[in-house]
Amino acid sequence: MNKSLEKLKKLHELCILHGIKISTAESCTGGFISKLITDLSGSSKFYVGSIIAYSNNVKCDHLNVPNDVIQKYGAVSKEVSRLMAEGLFECMECNIAIATTGLMELDKSSNSKMPQVFIAIKSDNTLSVSHFPLHGNRQENRLNTVNYTFDCLYDFIHKNYLVS
């Protein structure tokens, strides 16, 4: 958790310094990213808000992810994460929209996908989707997803906002 908090403090400073407003759409993390961001004093200076899109209905109704895309690729997919970020970017007044969708543990009763996460980050001109396999238990995978998300966001900001 210390790694996440250190990265988050750097993100906090970068966003405020450069006037970057961010928002999140969280499925598999269930608001954990939002909680950590808002735990820091002053987060309202850069954090717009979140949509916790745990169910497919919320993905469709609030983030405009077409149900046929979910049916074709599954909720845990590159395509759905991309559409979640694009939908969030359209409905929030932000510079960067971040979306997470994943599977935090193997469901042994079905032929589910392996634990994994897709993290999509969208700005005006750029869209990035990252994929990470997960190997821990449910809680470890949620923590790792938060770490991956903050790492991806940090890299995205450095690449797209701090280019000299």
PDB file of C-alpha atoms in Angstrom:
ATOM      1  CA  MET A   1       0.000   0.000   0.000  1.00  0.00           C
ATOM      2  CA  ASN A   2       2.907   2.383   0.656  1.00  0.00           C
ATOM      3  CA  LYS A   3       3.871   2.207  -3.023  1.00  0.00           C
ATOM      4  CA  SER A   4       0.353   3.264  -4.012  1.00  0.00           C
ATOM      5  CA  LEU A   5       0.291   6.140  -1.559  1.00  0.00           C
ATOM      6  CA  GLU A   6       3.704   7.450  -2.643  1.00  0.00           C
ATOM      7  CA  LYS A   7       2.693   7.315  -6.315  1.00  0.00           C
ATOM      8  CA  LEU A   8      -0.636   8.944  -5.466  1.00  0.00           C
ATOM      9  CA  LYS A   9       1.079  11.829  -3.659  1.00  0.00           C
ATOM     10  CA  LYS A  10       3.193  12.463  -6.778  1.00  0.00           C
ATOM     11  CA  LEU A  11       0.075  12.315  -8.959  1.00  0.00           C
ATOM     12  CA  HIS A  12      -1.688  14.710  -6.579  1.00  0.00           C
ATOM     13  CA  GLU A  13       1.142  17.239  -6.950  1.00  0.00           C
ATOM     14  CA  LEU A  14       1.392  16.840 -10.748  1.00  0.00           C
ATOM     15  CA  CYS A  15      -2.338  17.243 -11.297  1.00  0.00           C
ATOM     16  CA  ILE A  16      -2.589  20.366  -9.163  1.00  0.00           C
ATOM     17  CA  LEU A  17       0.584  21.902 -10.611  1.00  0.00           C
ATOM     18  CA  HIS A  18      -0.531  21.364 -14.216  1.00  0.00           C
ATOM     19  CA  GLY A  19      -4.273  21.933 -13.737  1.00  0.00           C
ATOM     20  CA  ILE A  20      -5.195  18.370 -14.696  1.00  0.00           C
ATOM     21  CA  LYS A  21      -8.682  17.218 -13.705  1.00  0.00           C
ATOM     22  CA  ILE A  22      -9.235  13.461 -13.483  1.00  0.00           C
ATOM     23  CA  SER A  23     -12.213  11.165 -13.041  1.00  0.00           C
ATOM     24  CA  THR A  24     -12.564   7.410 -12.628  1.00  0.00           C
ATOM     25  CA  ALA A  25     -14.921   4.652 -13.737  1.00  0.00           C
ATOM     26  CA  GLU A  26     -14.327   1.643 -11.544  1.00  0.00           C
ATOM     27  CA  SER A  27     -15.700  -1.818 -11.987  1.00  0.00           C
ATOM     28  CA  CYS A  28     -13.422  -4.386 -10.357  1.00  0.00           C
ATOM     29  CA  THR A  29     -11.964  -1.906  -7.865  1.00  0.00           C
ATOM     30  CA  GLY A  30     -15.420  -0.904  -6.610  1.00  0.00           C
ATOM     31  CA  GLY A  31     -14.446   2.649  -5.648  1.00  0.00           C
ATOM     32  CA  PHE A  32     -11.124   1.772  -4.011  1.00  0.00           C
ATOM     33  CA  ILE A  33      -9.182   4.110  -6.325  1.00  0.00           C
ATOM     34  CA  SER A  34     -11.610   6.956  -5.578  1.00  0.00           C
ATOM     35  CA  LYS A  35     -11.335   6.312  -1.856  1.00  0.00           C
ATOM     36  CA  LEU A  36      -7.544   6.538  -1.907  1.00  0.00           C
ATOM     37  CA  ILE A  37      -7.577   9.692  -4.024  1.00  0.00           C
ATOM     38  CA  THR A  38     -10.077  11.431  -1.764  1.00  0.00           C
ATOM     39  CA  ASP A  39      -8.219  10.367   1.389  1.00  0.00           C
ATOM     40  CA  LEU A  40      -5.644  13.050   0.508  1.00  0.00           C
ATOM     41  CA  SER A  41      -6.399  16.582   1.568  1.00  0.00           C
ATOM     42  CA  GLY A  42      -6.840  18.889  -1.415  1.00  0.00           C
ATOM     43  CA  SER A  43      -7.949  16.180  -3.821  1.00  0.00           C
ATOM     44  CA  SER A  44     -10.952  18.305  -4.787  1.00  0.00           C
ATOM     45  CA  LYS A  45      -8.504  20.552  -6.659  1.00  0.00           C
ATOM     46  CA  PHE A  46      -7.983  17.847  -9.299  1.00  0.00           C
ATOM     47  CA  TYR A  47     -10.424  14.982  -8.730  1.00  0.00           C
ATOM     48  CA  VAL A  48     -13.825  15.383 -10.396  1.00  0.00           C
ATOM     49  CA  GLY A  49     -15.567  12.167  -9.348  1.00  0.00           C
ATOM     50  CA  SER A  50     -16.297   8.558 -10.102  1.00  0.00           C
ATOM     51  CA  ILE A  51     -18.840   6.174 -11.476  1.00  0.00           C
ATOM     52  CA  ILE A  52     -18.701   2.762  -9.851  1.00  0.00           C
ATOM     53  CA  ALA A  53     -19.772   0.621 -12.789  1.00  0.00           C
ATOM     54  CA  TYR A  54     -19.723  -2.763 -11.122  1.00  0.00           C
ATOM     55  CA  SER A  55     -22.728  -4.096 -13.031  1.00  0.00           C
ATOM     56  CA  ASN A  56     -23.037  -4.287 -16.784  1.00  0.00           C
ATOM     57  CA  ASN A  57     -26.237  -2.206 -16.561  1.00  0.00           C
ATOM     58  CA  VAL A  58     -24.280   0.730 -15.132  1.00  0.00           C
ATOM     59  CA  LYS A  59     -21.626   0.329 -17.823  1.00  0.00           C
ATOM     60  CA  CYS A  60     -24.368   0.494 -20.466  1.00  0.00           C
ATOM     61  CA  ASP A  61     -26.704   3.078 -18.913  1.00  0.00           C
ATOM     62  CA  HIS A  62     -24.180   5.568 -17.512  1.00  0.00           C
ATOM     63  CA  LEU A  63     -21.031   5.058 -19.582  1.00  0.00           C
ATOM     64  CA  ASN A  64     -22.749   4.261 -22.904  1.00  0.00           C
ATOM     65  CA  VAL A  65     -21.016   0.918 -23.376  1.00  0.00           C
ATOM     66  CA  PRO A  66     -23.161  -0.969 -25.903  1.00  0.00           C
ATOM     67  CA  ASN A  67     -24.516  -4.218 -24.475  1.00  0.00           C
ATOM     68  CA  ASP A  68     -23.622  -6.044 -27.684  1.00  0.00           C
ATOM     69  CA  VAL A  69     -19.930  -5.175 -27.088  1.00  0.00           C
ATOM     70  CA  ILE A  70     -20.155  -6.663 -23.590  1.00  0.00           C
ATOM     71  CA  GLN A  71     -21.849  -9.763 -25.019  1.00  0.00           C
ATOM     72  CA  LYS A  72     -19.237 -10.157 -27.756  1.00  0.00           C
ATOM     73  CA  TYR A  73     -16.037  -9.463 -25.775  1.00  0.00           C
ATOM     74  CA  GLY A  74     -17.091  -9.791 -22.140  1.00  0.00           C
ATOM     75  CA  ALA A  75     -17.127  -7.102 -19.454  1.00  0.00           C
ATOM     76  CA  VAL A  76     -13.470  -7.866 -18.746  1.00  0.00           C
ATOM     77  CA  SER A  77     -11.955  -6.831 -22.071  1.00  0.00           C
ATOM     78  CA  LYS A  78      -9.874  -4.202 -23.797  1.00  0.00           C
ATOM     79  CA  GLU A  79     -12.906  -3.095 -25.779  1.00  0.00           C
ATOM     80  CA  VAL A  80     -15.112  -2.523 -22.728  1.00  0.00           C
ATOM     81  CA  SER A  81     -12.386  -0.705 -20.783  1.00  0.00           C
ATOM     82  CA  ARG A  82     -11.832   1.616 -23.745  1.00  0.00           C
ATOM     83  CA  LEU A  83     -15.539   2.356 -24.063  1.00  0.00           C
ATOM     84  CA  MET A  84     -15.862   2.915 -20.304  1.00  0.00           C
ATOM     85  CA  ALA A  85     -13.078   5.531 -20.436  1.00  0.00           C
ATOM     86  CA  GLU A  86     -14.596   7.199 -23.505  1.00  0.00           C
ATOM     87  CA  GLY A  87     -18.065   7.282 -21.924  1.00  0.00           C
ATOM     88  CA  LEU A  88     -16.675   8.706 -18.693  1.00  0.00           C
ATOM     89  CA  PHE A  89     -14.703  11.347 -20.584  1.00  0.00           C
ATOM     90  CA  GLU A  90     -17.912  12.466 -22.287  1.00  0.00           C
ATOM     91  CA  CYS A  91     -20.006  12.726 -19.119  1.00  0.00           C
ATOM     92  CA  MET A  92     -17.457  14.261 -16.709  1.00  0.00           C
ATOM     93  CA  GLU A  93     -15.732  17.600 -17.058  1.00  0.00           C
ATOM     94  CA  CYS A  94     -12.206  16.250 -16.843  1.00  0.00           C
ATOM     95  CA  ASN A  95      -8.921  16.192 -18.730  1.00  0.00           C
ATOM     96  CA  ILE A  96      -8.256  12.523 -18.034  1.00  0.00           C
ATOM     97  CA  ALA A  97     -10.737   9.662 -17.604  1.00  0.00           C
ATOM     98  CA  ILE A  98      -9.528   6.377 -16.095  1.00  0.00           C
ATOM     99  CA  ALA A  99     -11.484   3.115 -16.319  1.00  0.00           C
ATOM    100  CA  THR A 100     -10.785  -0.249 -14.705  1.00  0.00           C
ATOM    101  CA  THR A 101     -12.475  -3.542 -15.475  1.00  0.00           C
ATOM    102  CA  GLY A 102     -11.220  -6.905 -14.430  1.00  0.00           C
ATOM    103  CA  LEU A 103     -11.620 -10.216 -12.720  1.00  0.00           C
ATOM    104  CA  MET A 104     -10.151 -10.313  -9.230  1.00  0.00           C
ATOM    105  CA  GLU A 105     -10.337 -14.065  -8.645  1.00  0.00           C
ATOM    106  CA  LEU A 106     -10.993 -17.267 -10.528  1.00  0.00           C
ATOM    107  CA  ASP A 107     -14.532 -18.600 -10.311  1.00  0.00           C
ATOM    108  CA  LYS A 108     -13.918 -22.325 -10.024  1.00  0.00           C
ATOM    109  CA  SER A 109     -17.598 -23.127 -10.594  1.00  0.00           C
ATOM    110  CA  SER A 110     -17.517 -21.817 -14.153  1.00  0.00           C
ATOM    111  CA  ASN A 111     -15.178 -21.500 -17.091  1.00  0.00           C
ATOM    112  CA  SER A 112     -14.400 -17.885 -16.297  1.00  0.00           C
ATOM    113  CA  LYS A 113     -11.424 -15.945 -17.543  1.00  0.00           C
ATOM    114  CA  MET A 114      -8.234 -15.901 -15.547  1.00  0.00           C
ATOM    115  CA  PRO A 115      -7.799 -13.032 -13.041  1.00  0.00           C
ATOM    116  CA  GLN A 116      -6.758  -9.945 -14.987  1.00  0.00           C
ATOM    117  CA  VAL A 117      -7.402  -6.248 -15.324  1.00  0.00           C
ATOM    118  CA  PHE A 118      -7.717  -3.763 -18.180  1.00  0.00           C
ATOM    119  CA  ILE A 119      -6.961  -0.114 -17.411  1.00  0.00           C
ATOM    120  CA  ALA A 120      -7.977   2.501 -19.969  1.00  0.00           C
ATOM    121  CA  ILE A 121      -6.926   6.135 -19.777  1.00  0.00           C
ATOM    122  CA  LYS A 122      -8.467   8.755 -22.070  1.00  0.00           C
ATOM    123  CA  SER A 123      -7.638  12.400 -22.665  1.00  0.00           C
ATOM    124  CA  ASP A 124      -8.657  14.755 -25.456  1.00  0.00           C
ATOM    125  CA  ASN A 125      -6.260  13.314 -28.019  1.00  0.00           C
ATOM    126  CA  THR A 126      -4.991  10.089 -26.512  1.00  0.00           C
ATOM    127  CA  LEU A 127      -6.331   6.734 -25.426  1.00  0.00           C
ATOM    128  CA  SER A 128      -4.194   4.104 -23.741  1.00  0.00           C
ATOM    129  CA  VAL A 129      -5.267   0.621 -22.648  1.00  0.00           C
ATOM    130  CA  SER A 130      -3.059  -1.583 -20.483  1.00  0.00           C
ATOM    131  CA  HIS A 131      -3.594  -5.224 -19.558  1.00  0.00           C
ATOM    132  CA  PHE A 132      -2.192  -6.990 -16.506  1.00  0.00           C
ATOM    133  CA  PRO A 133      -2.577 -10.628 -15.468  1.00  0.00           C
ATOM    134  CA  LEU A 134      -3.251 -11.033 -11.751  1.00  0.00           C
ATOM    135  CA  HIS A 135      -1.851 -13.841  -9.613  1.00  0.00           C
ATOM    136  CA  GLY A 136      -2.854 -13.204  -5.991  1.00  0.00           C
ATOM    137  CA  ASN A 137      -5.983 -13.589  -3.923  1.00  0.00           C
ATOM    138  CA  ARG A 138      -8.901 -11.174  -4.325  1.00  0.00           C
ATOM    139  CA  GLN A 139      -7.544  -8.532  -1.935  1.00  0.00           C
ATOM    140  CA  GLU A 140      -3.983  -8.731  -3.313  1.00  0.00           C
ATOM    141  CA  ASN A 141      -5.340  -8.396  -6.846  1.00  0.00           C
ATOM    142  CA  ARG A 142      -7.362  -5.302  -5.911  1.00  0.00           C
ATOM    143  CA  LEU A 143      -4.264  -3.714  -4.358  1.00  0.00           C
ATOM    144  CA  ASN A 144      -2.151  -4.636  -7.377  1.00  0.00           C
ATOM    145  CA  THR A 145      -4.803  -3.147  -9.663  1.00  0.00           C
ATOM    146  CA  VAL A 146      -4.662   0.134  -7.740  1.00  0.00           C
ATOM    147  CA  ASN A 147      -0.854   0.118  -8.042  1.00  0.00           C
ATOM    148  CA  TYR A 148      -1.045  -0.595 -11.771  1.00  0.00           C
ATOM    149  CA  THR A 149      -3.635   2.155 -12.227  1.00  0.00           C
ATOM    150  CA  PHE A 150      -1.532   4.777 -10.465  1.00  0.00           C
ATOM    151  CA  ASP A 151       1.564   3.640 -12.405  1.00  0.00           C
ATOM    152  CA  CYS A 152      -0.320   3.881 -15.719  1.00  0.00           C
ATOM    153  CA  LEU A 153      -1.727   7.294 -14.852  1.00  0.00           C
ATOM    154  CA  TYR A 154       1.673   8.589 -13.766  1.00  0.00           C
ATOM    155  CA  ASP A 155       3.245   7.386 -17.042  1.00  0.00           C
ATOM    156  CA  PHE A 156       0.327   8.803 -19.062  1.00  0.00           C
ATOM    157  CA  ILE A 157       0.690  12.245 -17.491  1.00  0.00           C
ATOM    158  CA  HIS A 158       4.455  12.267 -17.995  1.00  0.00           C
ATOM    159  CA  LYS A 159       4.125  11.204 -21.621  1.00  0.00           C
ATOM    160  CA  ASN A 160       1.236  13.469 -22.602  1.00  0.00           C
ATOM    161  CA  TYR A 161       1.403  16.513 -20.323  1.00  0.00           C
ATOM    162  CA  LEU A 162       5.025  16.974 -19.304  1.00  0.00           C
ATOM    163  CA  VAL A 163       6.706  16.662 -22.687  1.00  0.00           C
ATOM    164  CA  SER A 164       9.255  19.422 -23.046  1.00  0.00           C
TER     165      SER A 164
END
